[in-house]
Short mmCIF file of C-alpha atoms in Angstrom, two decimals:
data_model
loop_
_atom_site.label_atom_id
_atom_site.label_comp_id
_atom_site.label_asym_id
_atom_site.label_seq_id
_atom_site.Cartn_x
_atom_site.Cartn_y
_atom_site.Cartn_z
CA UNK A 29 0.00 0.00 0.00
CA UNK A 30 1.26 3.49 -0.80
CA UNK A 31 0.11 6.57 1.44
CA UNK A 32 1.09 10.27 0.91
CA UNK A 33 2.44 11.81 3.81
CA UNK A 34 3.00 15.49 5.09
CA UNK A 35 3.46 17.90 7.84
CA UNK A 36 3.71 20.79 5.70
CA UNK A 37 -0.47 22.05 6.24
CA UNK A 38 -0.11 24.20 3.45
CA UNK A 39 0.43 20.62 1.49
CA UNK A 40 -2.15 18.91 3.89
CA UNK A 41 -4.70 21.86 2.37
CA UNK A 42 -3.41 21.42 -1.27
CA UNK A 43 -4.37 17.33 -0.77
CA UNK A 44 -7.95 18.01 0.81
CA UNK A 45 -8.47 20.21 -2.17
CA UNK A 46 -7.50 17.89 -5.19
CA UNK A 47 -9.51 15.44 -3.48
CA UNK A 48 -12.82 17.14 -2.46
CA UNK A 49 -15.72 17.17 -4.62
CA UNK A 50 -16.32 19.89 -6.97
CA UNK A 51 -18.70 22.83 -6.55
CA UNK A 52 -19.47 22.44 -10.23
CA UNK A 53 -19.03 18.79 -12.21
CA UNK A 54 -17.75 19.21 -15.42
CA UNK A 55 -17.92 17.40 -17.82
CA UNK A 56 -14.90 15.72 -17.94
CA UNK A 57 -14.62 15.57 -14.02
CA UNK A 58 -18.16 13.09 -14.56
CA UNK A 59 -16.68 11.08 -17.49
CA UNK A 60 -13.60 10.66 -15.18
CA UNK A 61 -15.65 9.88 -12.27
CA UNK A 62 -17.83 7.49 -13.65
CA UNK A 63 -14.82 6.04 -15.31
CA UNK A 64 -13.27 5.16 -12.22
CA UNK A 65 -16.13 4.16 -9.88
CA UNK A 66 -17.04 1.68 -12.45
CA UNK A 67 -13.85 -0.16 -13.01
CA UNK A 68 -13.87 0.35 -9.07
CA UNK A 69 -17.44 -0.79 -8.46
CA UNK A 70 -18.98 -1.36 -11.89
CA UNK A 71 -19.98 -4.31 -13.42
CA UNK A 72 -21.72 -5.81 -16.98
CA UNK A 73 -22.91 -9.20 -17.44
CA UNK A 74 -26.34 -10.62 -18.78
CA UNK A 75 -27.78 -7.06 -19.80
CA UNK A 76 -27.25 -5.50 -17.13
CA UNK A 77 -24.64 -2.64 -16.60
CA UNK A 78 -24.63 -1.49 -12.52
CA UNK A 79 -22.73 0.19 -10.41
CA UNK A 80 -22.92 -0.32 -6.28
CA UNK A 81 -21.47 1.17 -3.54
CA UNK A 82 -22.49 1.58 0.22
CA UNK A 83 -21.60 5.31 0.52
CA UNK A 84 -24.70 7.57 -0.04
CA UNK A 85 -22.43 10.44 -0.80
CA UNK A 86 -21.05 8.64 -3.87
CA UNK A 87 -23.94 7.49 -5.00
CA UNK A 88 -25.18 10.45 -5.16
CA UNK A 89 -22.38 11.69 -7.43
CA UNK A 90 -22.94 8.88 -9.56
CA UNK A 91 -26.59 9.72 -10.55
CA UNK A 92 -25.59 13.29 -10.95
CA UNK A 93 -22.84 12.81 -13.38
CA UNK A 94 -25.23 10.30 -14.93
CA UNK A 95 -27.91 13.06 -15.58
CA UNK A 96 -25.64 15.32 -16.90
CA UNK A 97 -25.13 12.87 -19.84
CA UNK A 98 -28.89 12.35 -20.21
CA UNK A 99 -28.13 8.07 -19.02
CA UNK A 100 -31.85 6.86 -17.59
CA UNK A 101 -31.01 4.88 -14.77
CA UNK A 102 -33.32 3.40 -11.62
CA UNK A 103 -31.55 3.34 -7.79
CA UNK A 104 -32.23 0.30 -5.68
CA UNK A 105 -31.61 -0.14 -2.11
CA UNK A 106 -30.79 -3.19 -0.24
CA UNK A 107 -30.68 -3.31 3.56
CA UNK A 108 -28.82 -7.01 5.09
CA UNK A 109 -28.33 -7.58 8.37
CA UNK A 110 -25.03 -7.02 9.94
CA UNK A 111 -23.66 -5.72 6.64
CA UNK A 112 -23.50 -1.94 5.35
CA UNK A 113 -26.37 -0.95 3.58
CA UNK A 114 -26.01 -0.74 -0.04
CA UNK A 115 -27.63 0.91 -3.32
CA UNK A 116 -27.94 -0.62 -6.84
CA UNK A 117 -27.48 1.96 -9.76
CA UNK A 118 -28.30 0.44 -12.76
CA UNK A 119 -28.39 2.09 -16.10
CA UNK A 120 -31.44 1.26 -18.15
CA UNK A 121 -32.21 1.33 -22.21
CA UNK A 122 -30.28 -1.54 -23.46
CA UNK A 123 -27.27 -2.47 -25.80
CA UNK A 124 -27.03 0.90 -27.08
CA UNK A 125 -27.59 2.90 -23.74
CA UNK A 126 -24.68 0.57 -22.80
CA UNK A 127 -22.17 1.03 -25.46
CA UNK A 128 -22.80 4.76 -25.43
CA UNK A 129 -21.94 4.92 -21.68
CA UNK A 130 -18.72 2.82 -22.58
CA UNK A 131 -18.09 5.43 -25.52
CA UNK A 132 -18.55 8.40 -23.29
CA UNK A 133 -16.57 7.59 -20.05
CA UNK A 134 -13.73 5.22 -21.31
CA UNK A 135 -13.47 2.73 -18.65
CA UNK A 136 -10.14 1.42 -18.39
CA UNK A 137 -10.70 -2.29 -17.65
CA UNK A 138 -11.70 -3.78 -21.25
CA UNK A 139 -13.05 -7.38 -19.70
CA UNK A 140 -16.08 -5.53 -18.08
CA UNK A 141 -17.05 -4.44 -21.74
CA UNK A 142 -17.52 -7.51 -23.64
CA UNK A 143 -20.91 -7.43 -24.88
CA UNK A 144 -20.45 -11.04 -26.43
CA UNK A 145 -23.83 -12.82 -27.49
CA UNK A 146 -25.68 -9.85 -26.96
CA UNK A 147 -28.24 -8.15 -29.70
CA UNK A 148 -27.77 -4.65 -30.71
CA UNK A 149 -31.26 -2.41 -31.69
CA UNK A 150 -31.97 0.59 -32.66
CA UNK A 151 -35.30 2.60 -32.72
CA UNK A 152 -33.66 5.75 -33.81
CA UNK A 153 -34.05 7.06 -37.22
CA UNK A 154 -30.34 7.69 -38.55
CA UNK A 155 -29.33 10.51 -41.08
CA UNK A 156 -26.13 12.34 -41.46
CA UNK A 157 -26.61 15.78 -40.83
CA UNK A 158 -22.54 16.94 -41.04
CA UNK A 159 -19.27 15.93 -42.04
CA UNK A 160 -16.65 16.51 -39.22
CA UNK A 161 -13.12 15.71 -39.25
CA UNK A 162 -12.31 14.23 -35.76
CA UNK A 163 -9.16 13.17 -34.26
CA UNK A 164 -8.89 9.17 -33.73
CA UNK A 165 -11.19 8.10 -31.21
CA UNK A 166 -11.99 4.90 -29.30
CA UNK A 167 -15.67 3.41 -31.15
CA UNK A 168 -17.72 0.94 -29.53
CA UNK A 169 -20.41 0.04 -31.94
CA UNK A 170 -20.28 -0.90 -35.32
CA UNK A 171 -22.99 -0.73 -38.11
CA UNK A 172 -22.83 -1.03 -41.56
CA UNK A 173 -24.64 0.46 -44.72
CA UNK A 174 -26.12 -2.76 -45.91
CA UNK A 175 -27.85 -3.24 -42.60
CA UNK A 176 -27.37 -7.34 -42.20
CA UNK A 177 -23.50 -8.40 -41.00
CA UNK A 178 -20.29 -6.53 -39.79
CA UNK A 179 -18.36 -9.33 -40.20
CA UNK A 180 -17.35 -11.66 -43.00
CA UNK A 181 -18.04 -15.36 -42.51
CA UNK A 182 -16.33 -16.03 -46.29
CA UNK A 183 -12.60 -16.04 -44.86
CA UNK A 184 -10.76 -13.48 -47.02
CA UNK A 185 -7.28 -12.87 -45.67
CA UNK A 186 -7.07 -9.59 -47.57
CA UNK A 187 -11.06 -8.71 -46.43
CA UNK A 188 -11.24 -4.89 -45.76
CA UNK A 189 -14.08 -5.34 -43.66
CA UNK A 190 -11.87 -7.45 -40.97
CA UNK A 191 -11.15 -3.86 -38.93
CA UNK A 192 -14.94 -3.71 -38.02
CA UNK A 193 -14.11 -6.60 -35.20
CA UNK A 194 -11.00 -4.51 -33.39
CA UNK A 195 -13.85 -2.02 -32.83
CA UNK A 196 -15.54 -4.29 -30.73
CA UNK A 197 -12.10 -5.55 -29.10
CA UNK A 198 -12.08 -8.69 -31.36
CA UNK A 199 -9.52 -10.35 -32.94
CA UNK A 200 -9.58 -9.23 -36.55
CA UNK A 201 -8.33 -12.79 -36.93
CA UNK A 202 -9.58 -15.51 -36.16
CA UNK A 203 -12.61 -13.80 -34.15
CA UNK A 204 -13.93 -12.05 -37.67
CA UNK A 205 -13.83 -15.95 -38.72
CA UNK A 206 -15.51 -17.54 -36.35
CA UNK A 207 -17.74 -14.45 -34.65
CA UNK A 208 -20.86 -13.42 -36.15
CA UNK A 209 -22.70 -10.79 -35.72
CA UNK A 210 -26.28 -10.30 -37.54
CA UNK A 211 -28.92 -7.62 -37.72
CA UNK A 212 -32.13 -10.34 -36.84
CA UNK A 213 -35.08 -7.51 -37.59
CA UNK A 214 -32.87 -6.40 -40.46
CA UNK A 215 -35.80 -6.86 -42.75
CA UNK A 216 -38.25 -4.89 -40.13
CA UNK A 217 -35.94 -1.94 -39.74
CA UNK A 218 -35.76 -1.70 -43.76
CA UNK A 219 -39.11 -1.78 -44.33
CA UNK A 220 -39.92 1.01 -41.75
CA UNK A 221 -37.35 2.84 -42.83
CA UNK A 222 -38.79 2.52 -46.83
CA UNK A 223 -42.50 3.86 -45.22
CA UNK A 224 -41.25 7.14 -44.08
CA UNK A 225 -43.06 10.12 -45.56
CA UNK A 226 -39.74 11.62 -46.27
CA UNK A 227 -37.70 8.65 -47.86
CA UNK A 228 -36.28 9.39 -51.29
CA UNK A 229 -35.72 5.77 -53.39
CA UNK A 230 -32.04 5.65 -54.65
CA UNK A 231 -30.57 2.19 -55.56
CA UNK A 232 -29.05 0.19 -52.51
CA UNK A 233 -26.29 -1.72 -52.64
CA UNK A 234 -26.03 -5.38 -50.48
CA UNK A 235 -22.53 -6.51 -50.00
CA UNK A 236 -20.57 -3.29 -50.35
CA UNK A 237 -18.53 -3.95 -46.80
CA UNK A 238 -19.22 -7.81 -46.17
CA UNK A 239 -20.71 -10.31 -48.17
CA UNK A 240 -24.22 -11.05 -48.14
CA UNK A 241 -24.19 -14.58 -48.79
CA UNK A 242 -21.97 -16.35 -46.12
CA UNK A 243 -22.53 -19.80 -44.48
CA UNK A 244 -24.76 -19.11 -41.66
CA UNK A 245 -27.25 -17.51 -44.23
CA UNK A 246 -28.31 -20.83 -45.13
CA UNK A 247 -30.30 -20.79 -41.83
CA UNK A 248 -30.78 -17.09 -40.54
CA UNK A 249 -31.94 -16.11 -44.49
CA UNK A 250 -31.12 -12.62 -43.41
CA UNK A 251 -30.19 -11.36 -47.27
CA UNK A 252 -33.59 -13.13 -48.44
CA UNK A 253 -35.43 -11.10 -45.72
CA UNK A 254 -34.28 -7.85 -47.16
CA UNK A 255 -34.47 -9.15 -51.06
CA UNK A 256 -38.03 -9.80 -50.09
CA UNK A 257 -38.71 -6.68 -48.27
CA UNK A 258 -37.13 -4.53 -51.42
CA UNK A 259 -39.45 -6.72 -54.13
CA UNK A 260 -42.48 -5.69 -52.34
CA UNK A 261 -41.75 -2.23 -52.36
CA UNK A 262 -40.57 -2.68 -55.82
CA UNK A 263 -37.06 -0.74 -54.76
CA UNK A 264 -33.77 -1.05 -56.56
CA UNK A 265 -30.80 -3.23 -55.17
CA UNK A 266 -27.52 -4.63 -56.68
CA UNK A 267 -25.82 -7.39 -54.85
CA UNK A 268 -22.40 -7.85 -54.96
CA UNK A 269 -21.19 -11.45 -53.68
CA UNK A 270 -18.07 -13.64 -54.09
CA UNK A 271 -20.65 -16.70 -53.23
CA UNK A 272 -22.60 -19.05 -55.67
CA UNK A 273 -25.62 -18.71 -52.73
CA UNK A 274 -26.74 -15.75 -54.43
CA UNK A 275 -28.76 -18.42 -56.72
CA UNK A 276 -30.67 -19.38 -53.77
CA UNK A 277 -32.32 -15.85 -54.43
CA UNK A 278 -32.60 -16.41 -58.39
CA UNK A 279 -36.38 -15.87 -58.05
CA UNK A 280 -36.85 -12.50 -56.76
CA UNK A 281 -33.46 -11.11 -58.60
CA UNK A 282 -34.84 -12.88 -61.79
CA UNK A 283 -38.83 -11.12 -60.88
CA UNK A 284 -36.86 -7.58 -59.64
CA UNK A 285 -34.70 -7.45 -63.17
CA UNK A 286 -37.57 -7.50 -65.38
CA UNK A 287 -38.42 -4.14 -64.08
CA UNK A 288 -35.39 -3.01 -63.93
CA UNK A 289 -34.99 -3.27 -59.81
CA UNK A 290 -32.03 -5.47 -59.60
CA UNK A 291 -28.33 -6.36 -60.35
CA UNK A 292 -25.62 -8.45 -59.29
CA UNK A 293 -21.75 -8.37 -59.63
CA UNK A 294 -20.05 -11.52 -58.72
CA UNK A 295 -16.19 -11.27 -57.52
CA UNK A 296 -13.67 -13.56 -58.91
CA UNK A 297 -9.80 -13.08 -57.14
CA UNK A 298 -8.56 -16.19 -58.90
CA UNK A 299 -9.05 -19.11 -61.56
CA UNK A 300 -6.65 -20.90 -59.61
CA UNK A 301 -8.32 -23.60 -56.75
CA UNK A 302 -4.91 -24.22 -54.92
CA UNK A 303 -4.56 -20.04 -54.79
CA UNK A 304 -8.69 -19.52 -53.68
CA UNK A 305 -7.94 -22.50 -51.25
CA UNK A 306 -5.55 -20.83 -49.35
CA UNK A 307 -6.65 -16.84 -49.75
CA UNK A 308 -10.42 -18.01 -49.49
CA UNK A 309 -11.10 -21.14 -47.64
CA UNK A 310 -14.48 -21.03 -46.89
CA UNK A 311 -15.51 -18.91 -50.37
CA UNK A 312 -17.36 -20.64 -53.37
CA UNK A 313 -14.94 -22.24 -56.07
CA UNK A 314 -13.98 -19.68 -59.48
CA UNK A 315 -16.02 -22.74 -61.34
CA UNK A 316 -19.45 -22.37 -58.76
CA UNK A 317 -18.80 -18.40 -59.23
CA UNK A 318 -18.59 -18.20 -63.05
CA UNK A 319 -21.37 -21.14 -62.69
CA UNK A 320 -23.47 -18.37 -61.07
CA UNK A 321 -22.91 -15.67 -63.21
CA UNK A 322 -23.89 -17.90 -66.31
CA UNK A 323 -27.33 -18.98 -64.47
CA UNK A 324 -27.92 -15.31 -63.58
CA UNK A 325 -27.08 -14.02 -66.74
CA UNK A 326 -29.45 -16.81 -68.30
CA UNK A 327 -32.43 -15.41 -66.34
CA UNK A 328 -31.88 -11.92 -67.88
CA UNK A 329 -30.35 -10.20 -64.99
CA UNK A 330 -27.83 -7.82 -65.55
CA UNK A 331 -24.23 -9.31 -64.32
CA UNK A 332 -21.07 -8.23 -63.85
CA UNK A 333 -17.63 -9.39 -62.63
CA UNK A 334 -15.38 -7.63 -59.87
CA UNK A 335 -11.45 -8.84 -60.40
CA UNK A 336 -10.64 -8.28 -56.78
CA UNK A 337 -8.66 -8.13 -55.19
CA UNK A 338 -5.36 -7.86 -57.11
CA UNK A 339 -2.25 -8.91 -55.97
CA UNK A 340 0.84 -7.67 -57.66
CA UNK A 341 2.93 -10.80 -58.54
CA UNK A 342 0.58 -13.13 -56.92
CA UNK A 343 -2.80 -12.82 -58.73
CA UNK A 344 -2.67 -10.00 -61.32
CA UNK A 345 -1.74 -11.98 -64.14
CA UNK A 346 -4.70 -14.24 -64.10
CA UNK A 347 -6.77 -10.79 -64.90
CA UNK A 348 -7.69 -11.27 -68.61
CA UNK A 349 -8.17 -14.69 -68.20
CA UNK A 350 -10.97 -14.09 -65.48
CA UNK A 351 -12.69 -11.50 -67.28
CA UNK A 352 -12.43 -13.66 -70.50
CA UNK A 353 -14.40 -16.50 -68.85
CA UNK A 354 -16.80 -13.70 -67.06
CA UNK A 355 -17.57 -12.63 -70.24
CA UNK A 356 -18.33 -15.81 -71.37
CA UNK A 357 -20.29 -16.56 -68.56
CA UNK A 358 -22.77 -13.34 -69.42
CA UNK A 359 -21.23 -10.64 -67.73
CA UNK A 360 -21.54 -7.09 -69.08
CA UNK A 361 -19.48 -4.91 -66.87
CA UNK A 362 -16.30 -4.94 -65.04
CA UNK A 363 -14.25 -3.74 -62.57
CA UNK A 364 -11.42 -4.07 -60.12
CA UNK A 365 -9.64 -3.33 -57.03
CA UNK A 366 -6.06 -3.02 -56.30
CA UNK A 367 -5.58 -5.37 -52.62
CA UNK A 368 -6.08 -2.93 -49.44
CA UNK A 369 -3.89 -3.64 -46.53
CA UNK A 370 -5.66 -0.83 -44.05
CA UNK A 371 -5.36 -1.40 -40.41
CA UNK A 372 -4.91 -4.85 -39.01
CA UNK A 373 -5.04 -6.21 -42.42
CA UNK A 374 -1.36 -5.49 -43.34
CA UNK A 375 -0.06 -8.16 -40.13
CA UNK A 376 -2.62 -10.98 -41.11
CA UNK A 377 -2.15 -10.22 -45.25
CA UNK A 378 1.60 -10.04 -44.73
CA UNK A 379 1.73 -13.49 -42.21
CA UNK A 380 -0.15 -15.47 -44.62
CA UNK A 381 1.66 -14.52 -47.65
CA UNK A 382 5.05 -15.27 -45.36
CA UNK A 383 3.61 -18.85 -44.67
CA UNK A 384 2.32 -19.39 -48.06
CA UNK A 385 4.50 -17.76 -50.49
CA UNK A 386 7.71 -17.03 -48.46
CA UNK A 387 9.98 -16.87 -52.18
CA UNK A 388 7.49 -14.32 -53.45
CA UNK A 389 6.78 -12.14 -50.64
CA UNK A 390 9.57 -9.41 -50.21
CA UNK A 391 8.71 -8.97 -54.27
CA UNK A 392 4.88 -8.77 -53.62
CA UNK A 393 5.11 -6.40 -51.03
CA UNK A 394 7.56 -4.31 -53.02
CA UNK A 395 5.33 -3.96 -55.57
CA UNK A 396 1.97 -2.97 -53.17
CA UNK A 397 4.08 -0.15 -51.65
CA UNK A 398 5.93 0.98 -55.22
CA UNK A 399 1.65 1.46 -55.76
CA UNK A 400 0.72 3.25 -52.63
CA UNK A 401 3.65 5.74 -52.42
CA UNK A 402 6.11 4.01 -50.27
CA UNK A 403 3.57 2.73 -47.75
CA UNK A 404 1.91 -0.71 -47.54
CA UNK A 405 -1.68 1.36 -48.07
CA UNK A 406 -2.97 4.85 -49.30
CA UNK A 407 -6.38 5.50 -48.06
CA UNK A 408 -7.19 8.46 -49.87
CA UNK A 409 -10.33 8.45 -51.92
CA UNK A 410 -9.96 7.85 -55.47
CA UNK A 411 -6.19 6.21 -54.48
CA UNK A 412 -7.30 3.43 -52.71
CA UNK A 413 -9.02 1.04 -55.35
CA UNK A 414 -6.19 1.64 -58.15
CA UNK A 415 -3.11 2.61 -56.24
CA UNK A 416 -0.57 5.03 -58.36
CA UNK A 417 2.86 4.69 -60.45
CA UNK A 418 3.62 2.73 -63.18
CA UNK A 419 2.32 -0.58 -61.92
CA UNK A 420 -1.09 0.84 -61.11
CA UNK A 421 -1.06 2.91 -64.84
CA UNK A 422 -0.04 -0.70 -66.45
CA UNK A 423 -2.81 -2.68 -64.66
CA UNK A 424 -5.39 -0.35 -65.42
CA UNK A 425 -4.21 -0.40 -69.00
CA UNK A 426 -4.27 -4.13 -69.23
CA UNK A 427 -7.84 -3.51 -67.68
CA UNK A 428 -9.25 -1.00 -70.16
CA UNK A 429 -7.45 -3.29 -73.05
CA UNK A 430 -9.08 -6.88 -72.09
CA UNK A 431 -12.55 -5.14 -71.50
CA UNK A 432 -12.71 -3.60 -74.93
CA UNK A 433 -11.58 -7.09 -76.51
CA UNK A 434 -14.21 -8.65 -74.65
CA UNK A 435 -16.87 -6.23 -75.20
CA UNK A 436 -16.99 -5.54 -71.23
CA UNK A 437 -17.95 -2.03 -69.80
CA UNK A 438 -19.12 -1.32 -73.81
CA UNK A 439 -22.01 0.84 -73.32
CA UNK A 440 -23.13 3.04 -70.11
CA UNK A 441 -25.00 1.19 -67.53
CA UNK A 442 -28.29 1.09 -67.13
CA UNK A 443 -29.77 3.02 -64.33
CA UNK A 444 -31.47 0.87 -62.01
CA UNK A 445 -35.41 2.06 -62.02
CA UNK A 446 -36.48 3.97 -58.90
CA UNK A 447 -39.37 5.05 -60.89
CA UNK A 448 -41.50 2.21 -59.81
CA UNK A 449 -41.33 2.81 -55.57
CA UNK A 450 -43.96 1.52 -53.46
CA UNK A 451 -43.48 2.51 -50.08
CA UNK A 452 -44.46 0.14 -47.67
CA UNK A 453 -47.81 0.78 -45.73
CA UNK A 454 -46.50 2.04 -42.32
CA UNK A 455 -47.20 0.00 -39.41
CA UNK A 456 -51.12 -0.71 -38.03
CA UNK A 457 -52.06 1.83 -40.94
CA UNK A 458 -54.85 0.44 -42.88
CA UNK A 459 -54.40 -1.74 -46.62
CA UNK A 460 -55.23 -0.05 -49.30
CA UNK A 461 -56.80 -1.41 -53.17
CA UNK A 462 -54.52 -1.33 -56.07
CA UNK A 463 -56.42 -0.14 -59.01
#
């Protein structure tokens, strides 16, 4: 035990003052304070985030500093016999009352904030109303634009979507492989969100962070759910997938396409099995992808092939031979994406390319930063998909080459039709005849 110790009473005076308790809480004394008394006396497990103490004084502090950041909360007292009574402060609201009191305060013991198994609503209706640039901050909750996973049960060792788990103090390793999380009124939320009075239709996009289509869809059907949801409110959608699944769906793509409502783009990293079974173990083969792209094609909806991602001396040469048999296949457009090492990626990209291709990975590596000026990755917008130098200017040549051959990319894109919008009938309103 350490103990300060003085006989100087101007010092004694200077103590009682740092630790007496303010006239007037700030707002970073509360966040501080509340900080501390719960890693002191806090605790979270099975929904329910207290804090306890047997000191009315503190208490007292607690529920103040708690106001102050608008937290609801209810006070319990317990009286035992022979013991010190105590009060139960427990903050109320849920998941997301939760997370935003972890977000706000900091606490500094991370095993009191695993919110493992737990499900994460939200009633609120969610616009952006500014752009601010911030300095790096510490995020708790993660949500993504699609509205069904943050994670990416495919295993992609070059997925930029594997950061999402480190924000909720996952491993973006082999937690993002093996930890799901899932949006289960997914379909509910989009279909309230479609019967606002002010809602604008503008084509959505499934798939642009994580894939849609990953094992556990099979049984939770959460992409069908939203599919089904757009169909009946007749609103646009393209789906972009690395998994043959997407067939599973072929009936309301096929149904959305012939009005215009629907479109899918299928990536394709490799032709090579013994390359896809080691950068994507658990992702459908090239065959079952190109497979998919034929049988969507067949049924008249518009297709398209993403070469992504590509690796410089490990994948890129393979990229007129995949849009070749794309094209084959049906597709009419085409794109690609330079590989994006952001964040945690870099260690797990670099480790597995050590382990799998140890001759070729001082060269490959060489070549990614020769693209990003110097550094393993360039996040800038409109530098991060094609990288720079003369690399990046030959790939995209080689691109723009092989599409024209194949007749890829020929003729401007179809808008999807938003022309045809239903809204939804907001909840407990009454049906209404079509005439």
């Amino acid at each position: 035990m350490h103990a300060i110790r003085t006989q100087s009473y101007w010092r004694v005076q200077a103590i009682r003052e740092l630790v007496a308790w303010p006239t007037s809480a700030t707002a970073n004394w509360s966040a501080g304070f509340l900080a501390g008394i719960f890693d002191a006396e806090g605790s979270f497990s099975h929904t329910l985030l207290r804090i306890t103490n047997t000191d009315p004084e503190i208490i007292g502090w607690v529920c103040s500093c708690l106001r102050l950041f608008r937290f609801a909360f209810t006070v319990k007292y317990y009286s035992c016999e022979g013991r010190k009574p105590i009060d139960f402060v427990t903050i109320t609201g849920g998941l997301r009352e939760h997370l935003r009191f972890f977000h706000t305060v900091g606490p500094a013991i991370s095993r009191k904030l695993d919110i493992t198994g737990q499900r994460a609503t939200s009633h609120s209706y969610l616009r952006v109303v500014s752009v601010e640039r911030l300095e790096t901050i510490r995020l708790y909750d993660v949500t993504t634009e699609t509205g069904d996973y943050i994670c990416d049960g495919i295993v992609t060792h070059n997925c930029f979507a594997r950061p999402s788990h480190a924000y909720l103090g996952l491993s973006p390793g082999l937690d993002f492989e093996t930890r799901l999380f899932y949006k289960a009124d997914a379909a509910k939320v989009l279909e309230a969100e479609l019967a606002r009075p002010d809602y604008v239709c503008k084509p959505i996009t499934v798939g642009a962070n994580t894939d849609p289509y990953q094992p556990v869809e099979r049984q939770m059907k959460v992409t069908r759910s939203i599919l089904e949801v757009l169909a009946r409110a007749r609103h646009p959608v393209t789906v972009i997938t690395k998994s043959a699944m997407v067939l599973r769906d072929l009936d309301l793509l096929a149904e959305m396409a012939r009005q215009g409502l629907a479109s899918v783009g299928i990536s394709v990293t490799s032709l090579d099995n013994e390359l896809k079974r080691t950068l994507e173990p658990r992702a459908a083969s090239p065959q079952a992808r190109l497979r998919a792209l034929a049988a969507l094609s067949a049924a008249e909806v518009p297709t398209g092939v993403l070469v992504a991602p590509v690796i410089p001396a490990l994948n890129d040469h393979e990229m007129e031979a995949i849009l070749q048999a794309a094209a084959h296949a049906g597709a009419r457009w085409a794109g690609y994406v330079l590989l994006r090492l952001p964040y945690e990626i870099k260690d797990l990209f670099t480790e597995w390319l050590a382990e799998h291709y140890p001759e070729r990975a001082a060269h490959v590596m060489s070549l990614i930063c020769a693209m990003r000026g110097g550094r393993e990755y360039d996040p800038r917008f409109g530098h991060r998909m094609r990288g720079n130098g003369p690399y990046a200017l030959l790939l995209g040549n080689r691109f723009r080459i092989a599409c024209r051959r194949l007749n890829l990319n020929a003729a401007a894109r179809d808008p999807l039709n938003t022309a045809l919008f239903r809204p939804p009938a907001p909840p407990g309103s009454q049906l209404r005849l079509e005439l």
